[in-house]
């Protein structure tokens, strides 16, 4: 009940947004191909829901694979960067390079090189999502209070022990902060990839719907993408609450003694 | 889906790798754009086994414009492609990309400008002082000076507005643009949308000014043509029978098309396919033979491509074409 009450303002805001949208479009007589009403979007989606579901599952697959890839690469990479100044100096510029290249420009090149299949889409999703996760994880690993590190060293903790038992627990709230950003960005990455190389997926649905003037269906895909982003974000939050209950309320409770 | 795509890509590569004809060659055909009714002949043909009876298991994948299809076929991502002949010629002339047109599909180009009836524009002359939408690199813009010259329009008195392709039609219908470049093939469903908004789209085709150039072709690499002419021959036989059947059975072709491409509505597909076939089965095609080219029109096409894209006109354009394997 308490949780329901806490979530109430969010629900009111979302429902209010849709009501204002519906009323605004009707009141100002905005034509459907510019901005369809939520009811028109709903009707268009329900009429072809098996197709929309297929496209959704296809995008979800890319998002999850890309997200998984960014987690699998980012955490070890962050540990590597945090472990040594030399490695950090060598890797960071390269990471910034990957972030400076617009993924929309990179995606077609990857597809020519790797073929029109899932792999280039996952790579683009990964490239969009992994950077904030690396930065957040490194920040977390470096944020450990120096006294704790010194205490660890005084107790003859090795580098591995120091990393696993002191630095990592301290980094958990930062890592989850990065994971939340990465989860939302994965959705963006998957759609960018689908715009330039896919026969299915919500990005593809947006393109075809716009081409065929089925604007409500394009908006439907956009709304589903938004929902997908919210769900993934919440899933990460829930995982954090379950796995590291002390982390999610970091401001009220401190991490366990290392 | 994913696995099928990977498998199709791998097999297309394998088909390229100089193997003698096999019982069932798996081949990937890359289209020039998203599958609209324009492509119903390929999808219905594949569904009915038009290529299977010639020993080819054909997969189809969407394209991202002719230039991209040419690059992907050249890179071996797909064995065959659907692309505008101008893209094939330009790629070969500019970068020596070893690709050729192997079958002419559209005997004249569907390049046109769409205008609203309510704008009062009825001819190309009426465009002077108006705003035409365009996307960067769009061939309509490149060909327009010649069309304007033929129509007696002053191209300098036209304002071009750069915009995004997906926004173009909406900008036209909401009257933020006076004209928008489109292939006449797409008039049917776009006009349907315009009518819902209380407008009507009329078409100003470039070809009406006598600007008759070749357009969409089927294409492949030199390597495929030289090392596996039998595969190309069988592929073209399948394509010929797919187009012939789809032309005679347009409704059924569209039914098969929308089964595979659920984003397309049946009615829109039929509107597009009807228009498409008027570019394929023409008097010109009957004279040259289906899929073949008339040397005079081919020369004129190259002149226009070379002039509009600033390529040396003396380059021998005939090396970008090989229709000798047609049935």
Coordinates of C-alpha atoms in Angstrom, one line a residue:
Chain A
X1 CA 0.0 0.0 0.0
X2 CA 2.8 2.4 0.9
X3 CA 4.5 1.6 -2.4
X4 CA 1.3 2.1 -4.3
X5 CA 0.9 5.5 -2.6
X6 CA 4.5 6.4 -3.5
X7 CA 3.9 5.5 -7.2
X8 CA 0.6 7.4 -7.4
X9 CA 2.0 10.8 -8.6
X10 CA 3.8 9.0 -11.4
X11 CA 0.6 7.3 -12.6
X12 CA -1.3 10.6 -12.3
X13 CA 1.3 12.4 -14.3
X14 CA 1.3 9.8 -17.1
X15 CA -2.5 9.5 -17.3
X16 CA -2.8 13.3 -17.2
X17 CA -0.3 13.6 -20.0
X18 CA -2.4 11.2 -22.2
X19 CA -5.6 13.0 -21.4
X20 CA -4.1 16.4 -22.2
X21 CA -2.7 15.0 -25.4
X22 CA -6.0 13.6 -26.5
X23 CA -7.9 16.8 -25.6
X24 CA -5.3 19.1 -27.1
X25 CA -5.3 17.2 -30.5
X26 CA -9.1 17.2 -30.6
X27 CA -9.5 20.8 -29.5
X28 CA -6.9 22.3 -31.9
X29 CA -8.0 20.0 -34.7
X30 CA -4.5 18.7 -35.3
X31 CA -4.5 16.4 -38.3
X32 CA -3.7 12.7 -37.8
X33 CA -0.6 12.6 -40.0
X34 CA 1.0 15.3 -37.8
X35 CA 0.0 14.1 -34.3
X36 CA -2.5 11.3 -33.8
X37 CA -4.6 11.1 -30.6
X38 CA -3.7 8.4 -28.1
X39 CA -7.0 6.7 -28.8
X40 CA -6.2 6.6 -32.6
X41 CA -2.8 5.1 -31.7
X42 CA -4.4 2.5 -29.5
X43 CA -7.0 1.6 -32.2
X44 CA -4.2 1.3 -34.8
X45 CA -2.1 -0.9 -32.6
X46 CA -4.9 -3.2 -31.5
X47 CA -5.9 -3.8 -35.2
X48 CA -2.5 -5.2 -36.0
X49 CA -1.3 -6.4 -32.6
X50 CA 0.4 -9.7 -33.7
X51 CA 2.6 -7.7 -36.1
X52 CA 3.4 -5.1 -33.5
X53 CA 4.2 -7.8 -31.0
X54 CA 6.6 -9.5 -33.5
X55 CA 8.4 -6.2 -34.1
X56 CA 8.5 -5.5 -30.3
X57 CA 10.1 -8.9 -29.6
X58 CA 12.6 -8.4 -32.3
X59 CA 13.7 -5.1 -30.9
X60 CA 13.7 -6.4 -27.3
X61 CA 16.0 -9.2 -28.4
X62 CA 18.5 -6.7 -29.8
X63 CA 18.2 -4.5 -26.7
X64 CA 18.8 -7.3 -24.3
X65 CA 21.8 -8.7 -26.3
X66 CA 23.3 -5.3 -26.6
X67 CA 22.7 -4.5 -22.9
X68 CA 24.2 -7.9 -21.9
X69 CA 27.2 -7.2 -24.2
X70 CA 27.8 -3.8 -22.6
X71 CA 27.6 -5.3 -19.1
X72 CA 30.0 -8.1 -20.0
X73 CA 32.5 -5.7 -21.5
X74 CA 32.1 -2.6 -19.3
X75 CA 32.7 -4.1 -15.9
X76 CA 36.0 -5.9 -16.6
X77 CA 37.1 -2.9 -18.6
X78 CA 36.3 -0.6 -15.7
X79 CA 38.3 -2.8 -13.3
X80 CA 41.2 -2.7 -15.7
X81 CA 41.1 1.1 -15.9
X82 CA 40.8 1.4 -12.2
X83 CA 43.6 -1.0 -11.5
X84 CA 46.4 1.1 -13.2
X85 CA 47.1 4.6 -14.2
X86 CA 48.9 3.5 -17.3
X87 CA 46.1 1.3 -18.6
X88 CA 43.6 4.1 -17.8
X89 CA 45.7 6.6 -19.8
X90 CA 45.9 4.2 -22.7
X91 CA 42.2 3.1 -22.8
X92 CA 40.3 6.3 -22.0
X93 CA 41.1 8.2 -25.2
X94 CA 40.1 5.2 -27.2
X95 CA 36.8 5.0 -25.3
X96 CA 36.2 8.7 -25.9
X97 CA 36.9 8.1 -29.7
X98 CA 34.1 5.4 -29.8
X99 CA 31.8 7.9 -28.2
X100 CA 32.6 10.8 -30.5
X101 CA 31.8 8.8 -33.6
X102 CA 28.1 9.2 -34.4
X103 CA 26.6 5.8 -34.3
X104 CA 24.2 6.6 -37.1
X105 CA 27.3 7.1 -39.3
X106 CA 29.0 4.0 -38.0
X107 CA 26.0 1.6 -38.3
X108 CA 25.9 1.4 -42.2
X109 CA 29.6 0.7 -42.3
X110 CA 29.3 -2.1 -39.8
X111 CA 26.5 -3.6 -41.7
X112 CA 28.5 -3.6 -45.0
X113 CA 31.4 -5.2 -43.1
X114 CA 29.5 -7.7 -41.0
X115 CA 26.4 -8.5 -43.1
X116 CA 22.7 -7.7 -42.6
X117 CA 22.2 -9.7 -39.5
X118 CA 21.8 -9.4 -35.7
X119 CA 25.5 -8.9 -35.0
X120 CA 25.9 -5.3 -36.3
X121 CA 22.7 -4.3 -34.5
X122 CA 24.0 -5.7 -31.2
X123 CA 27.3 -4.0 -31.7
X124 CA 25.7 -0.6 -32.4
X125 CA 23.5 -1.1 -29.3
X126 CA 26.6 -2.0 -27.3
X127 CA 28.5 1.1 -28.5
X128 CA 25.7 3.4 -27.6
X129 CA 25.1 1.8 -24.1
X130 CA 28.5 0.8 -22.7
X131 CA 30.2 4.2 -22.2
X132 CA 28.2 5.6 -19.3
X133 CA 28.5 2.2 -17.6
X134 CA 32.3 2.2 -17.9
X135 CA 32.5 5.8 -16.6
X136 CA 30.2 5.2 -13.7
X137 CA 31.9 1.9 -12.7
X138 CA 35.4 3.5 -12.8
X139 CA 34.1 6.4 -10.8
X140 CA 32.7 3.9 -8.3
X141 CA 35.9 1.9 -8.1
X142 CA 37.9 5.1 -7.5
X143 CA 35.5 6.5 -4.9
X144 CA 36.6 4.0 -2.2
X145 CA 37.8 6.0 0.8
X146 CA 41.7 5.8 0.9
X147 CA 41.6 4.9 4.6
X148 CA 39.8 1.7 3.8
X149 CA 42.3 0.8 1.1
X150 CA 45.1 1.5 3.5
X151 CA 43.4 -0.6 6.1
X152 CA 43.1 -3.4 3.6
X153 CA 46.8 -3.2 2.7
X154 CA 47.7 -3.1 6.4
X155 CA 45.8 -6.4 6.7
X156 CA 47.8 -7.7 3.7
X157 CA 45.0 -7.9 1.3
X158 CA 46.3 -8.6 -2.2
X159 CA 45.3 -6.5 -5.3
X160 CA 42.5 -9.0 -6.2
X161 CA 41.2 -9.0 -2.7
X162 CA 41.3 -5.3 -2.5
X163 CA 39.3 -5.0 -5.7
X164 CA 36.7 -7.7 -4.9
X165 CA 36.2 -7.0 -1.2
X166 CA 36.8 -3.3 -0.8
X167 CA 36.5 -1.4 -4.1
X168 CA 33.7 -3.4 -5.8
X169 CA 31.2 -3.2 -2.9
X170 CA 31.8 0.5 -2.7
X171 CA 31.2 0.8 -6.5
X172 CA 27.9 -1.0 -6.5
X173 CA 25.6 2.1 -6.3
X174 CA 27.7 3.7 -9.0
X175 CA 27.6 0.6 -11.2
X176 CA 23.8 0.4 -10.8
X177 CA 23.5 4.1 -11.7
X178 CA 25.5 3.3 -14.9
X179 CA 23.4 0.2 -15.6
X180 CA 20.2 2.3 -15.4
X181 CA 21.6 4.8 -18.0
X182 CA 22.8 1.9 -20.1
X183 CA 19.4 0.1 -20.0
X184 CA 17.7 3.2 -21.3
X185 CA 20.4 3.9 -23.9
X186 CA 20.2 0.3 -25.2
X187 CA 16.7 1.0 -26.5
X188 CA 18.1 4.1 -28.3
X189 CA 20.9 2.1 -29.7
X190 CA 18.7 -0.8 -31.0
X191 CA 16.5 1.7 -32.8
X192 CA 19.4 3.5 -34.4
X193 CA 20.7 0.1 -35.6
X194 CA 17.2 -0.8 -36.9
X195 CA 16.9 2.4 -38.9
X196 CA 19.9 1.4 -41.0
X197 CA 19.9 -2.3 -41.0
X198 CA 16.8 -4.4 -40.2
X199 CA 13.9 -6.2 -41.7
X200 CA 12.0 -6.2 -38.4
X201 CA 11.8 -4.3 -35.2
X202 CA 10.2 -1.2 -33.9
X203 CA 12.7 1.1 -35.7
X204 CA 11.7 -0.7 -38.9
X205 CA 8.0 -0.3 -38.1
X206 CA 8.5 3.4 -37.6
X207 CA 10.1 3.7 -41.0
X208 CA 7.6 1.7 -42.9
X209 CA 4.6 3.3 -41.1
X210 CA 5.8 6.7 -41.9
X211 CA 6.4 5.7 -45.5
X212 CA 2.8 4.3 -45.8
X213 CA 1.3 7.2 -43.9
X214 CA 0.2 5.1 -40.9
X215 CA 1.3 7.7 -38.5
X216 CA -0.6 6.3 -35.5
X217 CA 1.3 3.0 -35.9
X218 CA 4.6 4.9 -36.0
X219 CA 3.6 6.7 -32.7
X220 CA 2.6 3.3 -31.3
X221 CA 6.1 2.1 -31.9
X222 CA 7.5 5.2 -30.2
X223 CA 5.2 4.6 -27.1
X224 CA 6.2 1.0 -26.9
X225 CA 9.9 2.0 -27.0
X226 CA 9.3 4.4 -24.2
X227 CA 7.5 1.7 -22.2
X228 CA 10.4 -0.7 -23.0
X229 CA 12.9 1.9 -21.6
X230 CA 10.9 2.4 -18.4
X231 CA 10.5 -1.4 -17.9
X232 CA 14.2 -2.0 -18.3
X233 CA 15.1 0.9 -16.0
X234 CA 12.7 -0.5 -13.4
X235 CA 14.1 -4.0 -13.8
X236 CA 17.6 -2.8 -13.0
X237 CA 16.2 -0.9 -10.0
X238 CA 14.4 -4.0 -8.7
X239 CA 17.5 -6.1 -9.3
X240 CA 19.5 -3.6 -7.3
X241 CA 16.9 -3.7 -4.5
X242 CA 16.9 -7.4 -4.3
X243 CA 20.7 -8.1 -4.7
X244 CA 22.1 -5.1 -2.9
X245 CA 19.3 -3.7 -0.6
X246 CA 21.8 -1.5 1.2
X247 CA 22.8 0.1 -2.2
X248 CA 19.4 1.3 -3.4
X249 CA 18.9 3.4 -0.3
X250 CA 22.5 4.5 -0.3
X251 CA 21.8 7.8 1.3
X252 CA 20.3 6.2 4.4
X253 CA 22.5 3.2 4.9
X254 CA 26.2 2.7 4.4
X255 CA 27.7 -0.3 2.6
X256 CA 28.6 -3.2 4.8
X257 CA 32.0 -3.2 6.3
X258 CA 34.4 -4.6 3.8
Chain B
X1 CA 14.5 -14.1 -38.4
X2 CA 18.0 -13.5 -37.3
X3 CA 19.1 -17.0 -38.1
X4 CA 17.5 -16.8 -41.5
X5 CA 19.2 -13.6 -42.2
X6 CA 22.6 -14.9 -41.2
X7 CA 22.0 -18.1 -43.2
X8 CA 20.9 -16.2 -46.2
X9 CA 24.0 -13.9 -46.0
X10 CA 26.3 -16.8 -45.7
X11 CA 24.8 -18.7 -48.5
X12 CA 24.8 -15.7 -50.7
X13 CA 28.6 -15.4 -50.0
X14 CA 28.9 -19.1 -50.8
X15 CA 27.1 -18.6 -54.0
X16 CA 29.5 -15.8 -54.9
X17 CA 32.5 -18.0 -54.2
X18 CA 32.7 -19.4 -57.7
X19 CA 30.9 -22.7 -57.2
X20 CA 29.5 -24.6 -60.1
X21 CA 25.7 -24.8 -60.3
X22 CA 24.1 -26.8 -57.6
X23 CA 20.6 -28.3 -57.2
X24 CA 19.4 -25.5 -54.9
X25 CA 21.5 -22.4 -54.8
X26 CA 20.6 -20.1 -51.8
X27 CA 20.7 -16.6 -53.0
X28 CA 19.9 -13.2 -51.3
X29 CA 18.3 -10.4 -53.3
X30 CA 18.7 -7.0 -51.8
X31 CA 15.9 -4.5 -52.7
X32 CA 16.4 -0.8 -53.2
X33 CA 14.1 0.3 -50.4
X34 CA 11.5 -1.0 -47.9
X35 CA 9.2 -3.5 -49.5
X36 CA 6.2 -1.6 -50.9
X37 CA 3.7 -2.8 -53.6
X38 CA 6.5 -1.9 -56.0
X39 CA 8.2 -5.1 -54.9
X40 CA 5.2 -7.4 -55.0
X41 CA 6.6 -9.2 -58.1
X42 CA 9.7 -10.4 -56.1
X43 CA 7.8 -11.4 -53.0
X44 CA 5.0 -13.2 -54.8
X45 CA 7.5 -14.8 -57.1
X46 CA 9.6 -16.1 -54.1
X47 CA 6.4 -17.3 -52.4
X48 CA 5.2 -19.2 -55.5
X49 CA 8.6 -20.7 -56.2
X50 CA 9.4 -18.8 -59.4
X51 CA 13.1 -19.2 -58.6
X52 CA 12.8 -22.6 -57.0
X53 CA 11.8 -24.2 -60.2
X54 CA 15.2 -22.8 -61.6
X55 CA 17.1 -24.3 -58.7
X56 CA 17.3 -21.1 -56.6
X57 CA 16.1 -20.7 -53.1
X58 CA 15.7 -16.9 -53.0
X59 CA 15.6 -14.7 -49.9
X60 CA 14.8 -11.0 -50.0
X61 CA 15.9 -8.2 -47.7
X62 CA 15.0 -4.5 -47.7
X63 CA 17.3 -1.9 -49.1
X64 CA 18.4 1.6 -48.0
X65 CA 18.5 3.4 -51.4
X66 CA 20.1 2.2 -54.7
X67 CA 23.6 3.5 -53.7
X68 CA 23.6 1.4 -50.6
X69 CA 22.4 -1.7 -52.5
X70 CA 25.2 -1.3 -55.0
X71 CA 27.7 -1.2 -52.2
X72 CA 26.3 -4.2 -50.4
X73 CA 26.2 -6.3 -53.6
X74 CA 29.8 -5.2 -54.4
X75 CA 30.8 -6.2 -50.8
X76 CA 29.2 -9.6 -51.2
X77 CA 26.5 -9.1 -48.6
X78 CA 23.9 -10.0 -51.3
X79 CA 24.4 -11.8 -54.6
X80 CA 21.9 -9.7 -56.5
X81 CA 20.4 -6.3 -56.1
X82 CA 17.6 -4.1 -57.2
X83 CA 19.1 -0.7 -57.9
X84 CA 18.7 2.3 -60.2
X85 CA 20.9 2.1 -63.3
X86 CA 22.3 5.6 -62.4
X87 CA 23.7 4.2 -59.1
X88 CA 25.3 1.3 -60.9
X89 CA 26.8 3.5 -63.6
X90 CA 28.1 6.1 -61.1
X91 CA 29.6 3.5 -58.8
X92 CA 31.5 1.9 -61.6
X93 CA 32.6 5.1 -63.3
X94 CA 33.6 6.9 -60.1
X95 CA 35.1 4.1 -58.0
X96 CA 35.5 1.2 -60.5
X97 CA 33.0 -0.8 -58.4
X98 CA 32.8 -4.0 -60.4
X99 CA 29.0 -4.2 -60.7
X100 CA 26.7 -4.3 -63.7
X101 CA 23.1 -4.1 -64.6
X102 CA 21.9 -7.5 -65.8
X103 CA 18.2 -6.8 -66.5
X104 CA 16.3 -3.6 -67.1
X105 CA 13.1 -3.4 -65.0
X106 CA 11.8 0.1 -65.5
X107 CA 12.0 1.3 -69.1
X108 CA 11.6 5.0 -68.0
X109 CA 12.1 6.7 -64.7
X110 CA 9.3 7.3 -62.2
X111 CA 10.9 10.6 -61.1
X112 CA 8.3 13.2 -60.6
X113 CA 7.2 16.1 -58.5
X114 CA 4.0 15.8 -56.4
X115 CA 2.0 19.0 -56.0
X116 CA -1.4 19.7 -54.3
X117 CA -4.3 20.4 -56.7
X118 CA -5.2 23.3 -54.4
X119 CA -1.8 25.0 -55.1
X120 CA -3.0 25.7 -58.6
X121 CA 0.3 24.3 -60.0
X122 CA -0.4 22.2 -63.1
X123 CA 2.8 22.3 -65.1
X124 CA 6.6 22.6 -64.4
X125 CA 6.4 26.3 -65.4
X126 CA 4.0 26.9 -62.5
X127 CA 6.8 26.0 -60.1
X128 CA 8.7 29.3 -60.6
X129 CA 8.9 31.2 -57.4
X130 CA 7.8 28.1 -55.4
X131 CA 9.4 25.9 -52.7
X132 CA 10.3 22.4 -53.5
X133 CA 11.4 19.9 -50.8
X134 CA 14.5 17.8 -51.4
X135 CA 16.8 15.4 -49.5
X136 CA 20.6 15.7 -49.7
X137 CA 21.9 13.9 -52.8
X138 CA 18.4 13.2 -54.2
X139 CA 18.5 12.4 -58.0
X140 CA 15.4 14.5 -58.6
X141 CA 17.5 17.6 -57.8
X142 CA 20.3 16.4 -60.1
X143 CA 18.0 15.8 -63.1
X144 CA 15.8 18.8 -62.6
X145 CA 17.9 21.4 -64.6
X146 CA 17.5 19.2 -67.7
X147 CA 13.7 18.7 -67.0
X148 CA 13.3 22.5 -66.4
X149 CA 15.2 23.2 -69.7
X150 CA 12.8 20.9 -71.6
X151 CA 9.7 22.4 -69.9
X152 CA 10.9 26.0 -70.3
X153 CA 11.1 26.6 -66.6
X154 CA 13.8 28.8 -65.0
X155 CA 15.4 26.6 -62.4
X156 CA 17.0 29.5 -60.7
X157 CA 13.6 30.8 -59.7
X158 CA 12.9 27.8 -57.6
X159 CA 13.8 27.5 -53.9
X160 CA 15.0 24.1 -52.7
X161 CA 14.3 23.2 -49.1
X162 CA 16.4 20.5 -47.5
X163 CA 14.4 18.2 -45.3
X164 CA 14.1 14.6 -44.1
X165 CA 12.5 12.1 -46.5
X166 CA 10.0 10.8 -44.0
X167 CA 8.7 14.3 -43.4
X168 CA 8.4 15.2 -47.0
X169 CA 4.8 14.1 -47.7
X170 CA 3.5 15.5 -44.5
X171 CA 5.1 18.9 -45.3
X172 CA 3.5 18.8 -48.7
X173 CA 0.0 18.0 -47.4
X174 CA 0.3 20.6 -44.7
X175 CA 1.3 23.1 -47.4
X176 CA 4.6 23.9 -45.9
X177 CA 6.1 22.9 -49.3
X178 CA 4.7 23.6 -52.8
X179 CA 6.1 20.5 -54.4
X180 CA 7.9 17.4 -53.2
X181 CA 10.0 14.9 -55.2
X182 CA 8.6 11.4 -55.3
X183 CA 8.5 8.3 -57.6
X184 CA 5.1 8.4 -59.4
X185 CA 4.7 4.8 -58.3
X186 CA 3.9 5.9 -54.7
X187 CA 1.2 8.3 -55.8
X188 CA -1.7 6.0 -54.9
X189 CA -1.2 5.6 -51.2
X190 CA 0.1 9.1 -50.7
X191 CA -2.9 10.6 -52.4
X192 CA -5.1 8.4 -50.2
X193 CA -3.5 10.1 -47.1
X194 CA -3.9 13.5 -48.8
X195 CA -7.6 12.9 -49.4
X196 CA -8.1 12.1 -45.8
X197 CA -6.7 15.5 -45.0
X198 CA -9.0 17.1 -47.6
X199 CA -6.3 17.6 -50.3
X200 CA -5.5 15.9 -53.6
X201 CA -2.0 15.2 -55.0
X202 CA -1.3 15.5 -58.7
X203 CA 1.8 14.2 -60.3
X204 CA 4.2 16.1 -62.6
X205 CA 6.3 13.2 -64.1
X206 CA 9.7 14.1 -65.5
X207 CA 9.1 11.7 -68.4
X208 CA 6.4 14.0 -69.7
X209 CA 9.0 16.5 -70.8
X210 CA 10.6 13.9 -72.9
X211 CA 13.1 13.1 -70.2
X212 CA 13.1 9.3 -70.8
X213 CA 15.9 7.6 -68.9
X214 CA 16.3 4.0 -67.7
X215 CA 15.7 3.5 -64.0
X216 CA 15.4 0.4 -61.8
X217 CA 17.5 -2.6 -62.9
X218 CA 18.6 -6.0 -61.4
X219 CA 22.4 -6.0 -60.8
X220 CA 25.2 -8.3 -59.8
X221 CA 29.0 -8.2 -59.6
X222 CA 31.4 -9.0 -62.5
X223 CA 32.6 -11.9 -60.5
X224 CA 29.2 -13.5 -60.2
X225 CA 28.5 -13.0 -63.9
X226 CA 31.9 -14.4 -65.0
X227 CA 32.2 -17.3 -62.5
X228 CA 28.7 -18.4 -62.3
X229 CA 26.8 -17.4 -65.4
X230 CA 24.5 -20.3 -65.0
X231 CA 23.3 -19.0 -61.7
X232 CA 22.7 -15.5 -63.2
X233 CA 20.8 -17.1 -66.1
X234 CA 18.5 -19.0 -63.8
X235 CA 18.0 -16.0 -61.5
X236 CA 16.9 -13.9 -64.5
X237 CA 14.6 -16.6 -65.8
X238 CA 13.0 -16.7 -62.3
X239 CA 12.7 -12.9 -62.3
X240 CA 11.1 -12.8 -65.8
X241 CA 8.5 -15.4 -64.8
X242 CA 7.9 -13.6 -61.5
X243 CA 7.2 -10.3 -63.2
X244 CA 5.1 -11.8 -65.9
X245 CA 2.9 -13.7 -63.4
X246 CA 2.6 -10.7 -61.1
X247 CA 1.5 -8.5 -64.0
X248 CA -1.2 -10.9 -65.0
X249 CA -2.3 -11.6 -61.4
X250 CA -1.9 -8.4 -59.5
X251 CA -4.4 -9.0 -56.8
X252 CA -3.0 -12.4 -56.0
X253 CA 0.6 -11.1 -56.1
X254 CA -0.3 -8.4 -53.6
X255 CA -2.0 -11.0 -51.3
X256 CA 1.2 -12.9 -51.2
X257 CA 3.2 -9.7 -50.8
X258 CA 1.2 -8.5 -47.7
X259 CA 1.3 -12.0 -46.2
X260 CA 5.1 -11.6 -45.9
X261 CA 5.1 -7.8 -45.4
X262 CA 2.3 -7.1 -43.0
X263 CA 3.2 -3.4 -42.8
X264 CA 1.7 -3.0 -46.3
X265 CA -2.0 -2.7 -46.8
X266 CA -3.5 -4.8 -49.6
X267 CA -5.2 -1.8 -51.2
X268 CA -2.0 0.3 -51.1
X269 CA 0.0 -2.6 -52.6
X270 CA -2.4 -3.0 -55.5
X271 CA -2.3 0.7 -56.2
X272 CA 1.5 0.7 -56.2
X273 CA 1.8 -2.6 -58.2
X274 CA -0.6 -1.3 -60.9
X275 CA 1.6 1.8 -61.3
X276 CA 4.8 -0.2 -61.2
X277 CA 3.7 -2.5 -64.0
X278 CA 3.1 0.6 -66.3
X279 CA 6.9 1.2 -66.0
X280 CA 7.8 -2.4 -66.7
X281 CA 5.5 -3.8 -69.4
X282 CA 5.7 -0.8 -71.8
X283 CA 5.7 -0.4 -75.5
X284 CA 9.4 0.3 -75.2
X285 CA 9.9 -3.1 -73.5
X286 CA 7.9 -4.8 -76.2
X287 CA 10.2 -3.3 -78.8
X288 CA 13.5 -4.1 -77.0
X289 CA 12.5 -7.4 -75.5
X290 CA 11.7 -7.7 -71.7
X291 CA 14.7 -6.8 -69.6
X292 CA 16.8 -5.4 -72.6
X293 CA 17.8 -1.9 -73.4
X294 CA 17.7 0.3 -76.4
X295 CA 21.2 1.6 -77.2
X296 CA 19.9 5.1 -77.9
X297 CA 18.0 5.4 -74.5
X298 CA 20.9 3.8 -72.7
X299 CA 23.3 6.5 -74.2
X300 CA 20.9 9.3 -73.2
X301 CA 20.6 7.8 -69.7
X302 CA 24.4 7.9 -69.3
X303 CA 24.6 11.5 -70.7
X304 CA 22.1 12.6 -68.0
X305 CA 23.8 10.6 -65.2
X306 CA 27.2 12.0 -66.2
X307 CA 26.0 15.5 -66.6
X308 CA 24.0 15.5 -63.3
X309 CA 26.8 13.9 -61.3
X310 CA 29.8 15.6 -62.9
X311 CA 31.3 12.4 -64.2
X312 CA 33.5 12.3 -67.4
X313 CA 31.0 11.7 -70.2
X314 CA 33.6 10.0 -72.3
X315 CA 33.8 7.0 -70.0
X316 CA 32.4 3.9 -71.7
X317 CA 29.1 3.3 -69.9
X318 CA 28.5 0.0 -71.7
X319 CA 30.8 -1.7 -69.2
X320 CA 28.2 -1.1 -66.5
X321 CA 25.7 -3.2 -68.4
X322 CA 25.5 -6.9 -69.3
X323 CA 22.1 -8.2 -70.4
X324 CA 23.6 -11.2 -72.3
X325 CA 22.4 -13.7 -69.8
X326 CA 18.7 -12.8 -70.1
X327 CA 16.4 -15.7 -71.2

